Short mmCIF file of C-alpha atoms in Angstrom, two decimals:
data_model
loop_
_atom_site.label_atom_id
_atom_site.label_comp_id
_atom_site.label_asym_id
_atom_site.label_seq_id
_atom_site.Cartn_x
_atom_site.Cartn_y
_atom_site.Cartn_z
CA UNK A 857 86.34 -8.95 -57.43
CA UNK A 858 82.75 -10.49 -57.47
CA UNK A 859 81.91 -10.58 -53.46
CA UNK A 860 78.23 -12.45 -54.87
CA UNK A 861 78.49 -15.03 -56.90
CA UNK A 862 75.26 -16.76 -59.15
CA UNK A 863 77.51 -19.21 -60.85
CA UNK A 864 74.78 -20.63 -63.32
CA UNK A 865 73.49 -17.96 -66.10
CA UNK A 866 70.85 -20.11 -66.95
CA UNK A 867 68.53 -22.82 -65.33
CA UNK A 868 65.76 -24.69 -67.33
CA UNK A 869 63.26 -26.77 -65.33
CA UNK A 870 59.91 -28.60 -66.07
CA UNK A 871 56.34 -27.62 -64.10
CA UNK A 872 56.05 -28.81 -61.08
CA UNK A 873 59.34 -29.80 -60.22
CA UNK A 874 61.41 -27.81 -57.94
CA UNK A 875 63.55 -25.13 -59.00
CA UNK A 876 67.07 -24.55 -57.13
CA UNK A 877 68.82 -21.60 -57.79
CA UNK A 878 72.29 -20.96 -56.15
CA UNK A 879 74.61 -18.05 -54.87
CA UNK A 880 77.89 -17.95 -53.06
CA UNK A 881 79.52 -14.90 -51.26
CA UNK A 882 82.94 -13.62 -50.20
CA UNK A 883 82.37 -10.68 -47.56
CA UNK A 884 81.81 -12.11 -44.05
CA UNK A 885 80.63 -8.88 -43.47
CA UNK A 886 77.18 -9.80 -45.36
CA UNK A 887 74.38 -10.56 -42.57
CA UNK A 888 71.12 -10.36 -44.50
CA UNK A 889 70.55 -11.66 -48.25
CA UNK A 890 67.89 -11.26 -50.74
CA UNK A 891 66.05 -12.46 -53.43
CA UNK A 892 65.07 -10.70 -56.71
CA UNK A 893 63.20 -11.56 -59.61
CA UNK A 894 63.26 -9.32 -62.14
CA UNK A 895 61.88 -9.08 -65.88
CA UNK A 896 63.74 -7.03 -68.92
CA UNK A 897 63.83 -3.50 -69.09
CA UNK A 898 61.67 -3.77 -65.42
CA UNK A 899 63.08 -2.96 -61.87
CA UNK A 900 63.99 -6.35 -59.71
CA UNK A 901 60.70 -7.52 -57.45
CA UNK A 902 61.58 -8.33 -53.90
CA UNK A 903 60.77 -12.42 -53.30
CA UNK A 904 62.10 -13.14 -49.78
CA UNK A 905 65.37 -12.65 -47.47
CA UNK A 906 67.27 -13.88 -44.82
CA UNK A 907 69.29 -12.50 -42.17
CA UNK A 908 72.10 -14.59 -40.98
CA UNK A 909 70.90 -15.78 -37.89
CA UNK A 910 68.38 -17.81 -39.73
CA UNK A 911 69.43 -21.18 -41.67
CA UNK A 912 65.78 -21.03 -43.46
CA UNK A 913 63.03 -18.91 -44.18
CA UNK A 914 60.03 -19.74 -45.79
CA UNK A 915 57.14 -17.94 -47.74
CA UNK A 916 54.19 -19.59 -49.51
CA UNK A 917 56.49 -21.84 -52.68
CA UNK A 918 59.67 -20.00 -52.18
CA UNK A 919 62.11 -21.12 -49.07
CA UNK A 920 65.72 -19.47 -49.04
CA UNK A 921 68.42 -21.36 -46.78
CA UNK A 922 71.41 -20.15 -45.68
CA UNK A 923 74.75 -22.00 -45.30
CA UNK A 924 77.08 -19.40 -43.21
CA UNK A 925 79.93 -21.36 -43.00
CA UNK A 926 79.81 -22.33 -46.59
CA UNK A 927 79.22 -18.74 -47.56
CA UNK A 928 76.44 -20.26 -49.70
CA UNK A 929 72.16 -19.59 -50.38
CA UNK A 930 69.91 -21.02 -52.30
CA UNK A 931 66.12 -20.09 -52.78
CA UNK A 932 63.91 -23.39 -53.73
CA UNK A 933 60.82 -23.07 -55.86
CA UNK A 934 58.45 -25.78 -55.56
CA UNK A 935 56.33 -26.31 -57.71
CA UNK A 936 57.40 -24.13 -60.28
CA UNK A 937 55.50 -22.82 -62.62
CA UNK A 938 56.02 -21.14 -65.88
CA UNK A 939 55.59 -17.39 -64.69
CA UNK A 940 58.31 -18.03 -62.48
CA UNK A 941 60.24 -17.97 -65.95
CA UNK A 942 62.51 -14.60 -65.17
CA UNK A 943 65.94 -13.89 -64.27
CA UNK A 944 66.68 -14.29 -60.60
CA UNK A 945 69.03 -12.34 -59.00
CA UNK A 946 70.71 -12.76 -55.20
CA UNK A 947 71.76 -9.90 -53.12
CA UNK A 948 73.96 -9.14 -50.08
CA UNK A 949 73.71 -6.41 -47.61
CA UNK A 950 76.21 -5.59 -44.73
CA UNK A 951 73.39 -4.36 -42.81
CA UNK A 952 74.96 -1.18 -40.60
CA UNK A 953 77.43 -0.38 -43.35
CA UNK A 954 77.65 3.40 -42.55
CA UNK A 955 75.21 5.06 -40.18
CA UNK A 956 72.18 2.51 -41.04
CA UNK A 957 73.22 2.29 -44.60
CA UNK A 958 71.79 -0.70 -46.54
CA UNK A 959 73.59 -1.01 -49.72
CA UNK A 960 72.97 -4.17 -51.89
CA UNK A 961 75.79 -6.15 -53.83
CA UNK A 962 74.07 -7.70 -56.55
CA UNK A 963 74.86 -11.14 -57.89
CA UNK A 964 74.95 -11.64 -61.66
CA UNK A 965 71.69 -13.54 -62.15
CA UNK A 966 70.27 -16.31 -63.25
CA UNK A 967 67.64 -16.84 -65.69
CA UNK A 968 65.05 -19.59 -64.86
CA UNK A 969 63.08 -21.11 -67.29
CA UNK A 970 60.17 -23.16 -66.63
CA UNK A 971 58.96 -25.49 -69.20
CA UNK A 972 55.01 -26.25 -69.63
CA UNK B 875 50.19 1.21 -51.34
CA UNK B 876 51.39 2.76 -54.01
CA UNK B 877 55.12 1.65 -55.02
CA UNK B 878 58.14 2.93 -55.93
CA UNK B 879 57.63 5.82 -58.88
CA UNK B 880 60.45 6.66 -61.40
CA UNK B 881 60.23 9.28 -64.27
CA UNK B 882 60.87 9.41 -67.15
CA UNK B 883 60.52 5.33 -68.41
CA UNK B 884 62.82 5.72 -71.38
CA UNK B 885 65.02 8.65 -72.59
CA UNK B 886 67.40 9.44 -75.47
CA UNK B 887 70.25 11.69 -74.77
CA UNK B 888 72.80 12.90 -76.83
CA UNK B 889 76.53 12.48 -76.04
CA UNK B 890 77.63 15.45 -73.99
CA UNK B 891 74.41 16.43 -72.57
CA UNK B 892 72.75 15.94 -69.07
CA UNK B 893 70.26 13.96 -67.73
CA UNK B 894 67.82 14.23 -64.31
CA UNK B 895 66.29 10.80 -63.07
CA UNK B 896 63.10 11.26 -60.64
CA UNK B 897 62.24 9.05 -58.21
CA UNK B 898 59.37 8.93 -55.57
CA UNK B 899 59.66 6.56 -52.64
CA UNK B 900 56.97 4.38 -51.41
CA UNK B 901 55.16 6.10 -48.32
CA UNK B 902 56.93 6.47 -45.12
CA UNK B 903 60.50 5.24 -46.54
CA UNK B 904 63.04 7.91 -45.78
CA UNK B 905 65.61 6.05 -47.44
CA UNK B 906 66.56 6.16 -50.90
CA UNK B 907 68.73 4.53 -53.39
CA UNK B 908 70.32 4.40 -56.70
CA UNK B 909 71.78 1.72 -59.03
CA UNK B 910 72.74 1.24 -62.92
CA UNK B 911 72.04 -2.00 -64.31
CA UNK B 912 74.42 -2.72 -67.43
CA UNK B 913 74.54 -5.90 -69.44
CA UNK B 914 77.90 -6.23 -68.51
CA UNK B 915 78.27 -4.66 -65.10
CA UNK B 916 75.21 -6.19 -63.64
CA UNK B 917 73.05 -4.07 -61.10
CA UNK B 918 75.41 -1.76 -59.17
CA UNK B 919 75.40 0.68 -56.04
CA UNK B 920 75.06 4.49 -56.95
CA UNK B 921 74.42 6.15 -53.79
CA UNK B 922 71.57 6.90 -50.82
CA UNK B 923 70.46 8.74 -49.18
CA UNK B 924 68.44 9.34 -45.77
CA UNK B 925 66.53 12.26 -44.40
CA UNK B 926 68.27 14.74 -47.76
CA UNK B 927 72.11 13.31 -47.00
CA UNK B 928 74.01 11.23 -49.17
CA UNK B 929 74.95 8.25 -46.56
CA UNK B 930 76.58 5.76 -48.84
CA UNK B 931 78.09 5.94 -52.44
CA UNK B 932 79.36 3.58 -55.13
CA UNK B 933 82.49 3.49 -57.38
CA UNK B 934 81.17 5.79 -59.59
CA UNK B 935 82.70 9.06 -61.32
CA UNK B 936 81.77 12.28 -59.89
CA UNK B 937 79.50 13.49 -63.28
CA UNK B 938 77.05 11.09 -61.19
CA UNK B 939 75.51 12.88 -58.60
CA UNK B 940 72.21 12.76 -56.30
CA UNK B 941 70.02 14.33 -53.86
CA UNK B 942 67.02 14.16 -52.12
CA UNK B 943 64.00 16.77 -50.99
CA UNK B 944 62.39 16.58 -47.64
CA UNK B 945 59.13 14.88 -48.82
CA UNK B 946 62.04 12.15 -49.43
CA UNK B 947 61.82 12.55 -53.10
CA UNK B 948 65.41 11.81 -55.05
CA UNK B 949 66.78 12.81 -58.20
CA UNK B 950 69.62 11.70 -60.06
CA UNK B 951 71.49 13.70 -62.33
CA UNK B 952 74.16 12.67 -64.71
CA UNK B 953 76.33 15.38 -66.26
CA UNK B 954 78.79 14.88 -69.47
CA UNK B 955 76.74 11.78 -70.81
CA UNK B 956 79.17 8.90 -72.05
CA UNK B 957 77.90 6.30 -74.62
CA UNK B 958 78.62 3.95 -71.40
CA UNK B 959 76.08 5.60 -69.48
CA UNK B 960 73.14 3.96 -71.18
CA UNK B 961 71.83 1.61 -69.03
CA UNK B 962 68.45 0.70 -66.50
CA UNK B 963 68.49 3.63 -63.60
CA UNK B 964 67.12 1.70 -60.61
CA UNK B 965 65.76 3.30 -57.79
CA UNK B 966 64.67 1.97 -54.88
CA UNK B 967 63.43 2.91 -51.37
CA UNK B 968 63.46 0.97 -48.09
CA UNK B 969 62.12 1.63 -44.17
CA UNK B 970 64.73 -1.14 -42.90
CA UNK B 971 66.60 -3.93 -44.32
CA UNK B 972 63.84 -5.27 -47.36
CA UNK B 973 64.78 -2.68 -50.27
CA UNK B 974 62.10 -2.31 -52.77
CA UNK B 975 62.73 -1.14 -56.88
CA UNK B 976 60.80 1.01 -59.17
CA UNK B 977 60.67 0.31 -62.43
CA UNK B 978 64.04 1.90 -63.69
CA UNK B 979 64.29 4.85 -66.43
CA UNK B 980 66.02 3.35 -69.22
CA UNK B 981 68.71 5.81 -70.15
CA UNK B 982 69.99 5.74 -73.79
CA UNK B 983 73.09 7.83 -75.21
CA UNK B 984 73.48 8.61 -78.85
#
């Protein structure tokens, strides 16, 4: 049972233009999300997250909002440009789950390519 | 700020053996954590642990196991190595809710 969903494996998008990539979760037990972008063979880089009392959060081109009653995020990338090319992967965290435990359920990813 | 440290980058193991992961956390962050990243499993939960006690674990069999030092240094071991078991080791530390990765040790078993 896949409690984070990144429904599109694969995203191609021209430079410049804004890149949307989605994710949809299960748990209502998730209260802060993340975004990861991650190269092969390389551990995920931290891009920006959002707790769930926030709709939006914004950092330089990358703004993640948050739809709670949809169960849904998405992180916009405008403009995007072609080292933004990487698999992007969403992740959930219950926060408190277990004496100030943060674990992370990972999404599948998605791999954005941006064209020159 | 120096970031998350894992050792060894890449390994080969033979089937049956075992297999110790290091990881150093960045400065100050007490907690540590583990994950496996599979093609086709995706990234997924090992354990961490806080302050040298295991304080949350994954669906994992018990030849995985953990622990970490009180300079908050971790190691992973994996005992009985399974041609599943190659994969990206992930480790990653965190002071509150942002969780930061080192570069994985790529496990492979022969």
């Amino acid at each position: 049972d896949q409690q984070v969903k990144q429904n599109s494996p694969s995203l191609s998008v021209q430079e410049g233009r804004i890149s949307i990539l989605n994710c949809d979760y299960t748990n209502s037990m998730f209260d802060y999300f993340l975004w990861y972008k991650k190269y092969p063979a390389e551990g995920p880089t931290f891009l920006i997250s959002i707790s769930s009392i926030k709709d939006k959060n914004e950092d330089g081109r990358f703004t993640v909002f948050l739809n709670k009653s949809a169960k849904h995020l998405s992180l916009h990338i405008v403009p995007s440009q072609p080292g933004d090319s990487a698999v992007y992967f969403c992740a959930a965290s219950g926060g408190y789950s277990g004496a100030g435990s943060y674990q992370l359920t990972f999404g599948k990813g998605t791999k954005l390519s941006v064209i020159p | 700020k120096a970031g998350v440290t894992q050792t060894p980058r890449y390994l080969i193991k033979t089937r049956g053996q075992q297999v110790t992961l290091s990881c150093s956390p960045i400065s100050g962050h007490r907690s540590v954590s583990w994950y496996q990243q599979t093609p086709g499993q995706g990234l997924q939960f090992l354990f961490e642990y806080f302050s040298e006690t295991q304080r949350n674990k994954g669906n994992f069999p018990g030849r995985f196991s953990g622990r970490q030092f009180s300079n908050s240094r971790s190691e992973m071991n994996v005992s009985t190595l399974e041609l599943g078991d190659s994969a990206l080791y992930l480790c990653a530390s965190s002071l509150g809710t942002t969780i930061y990765f080192g570069e994985g040790s790529w496990l492979t078993v022969v």
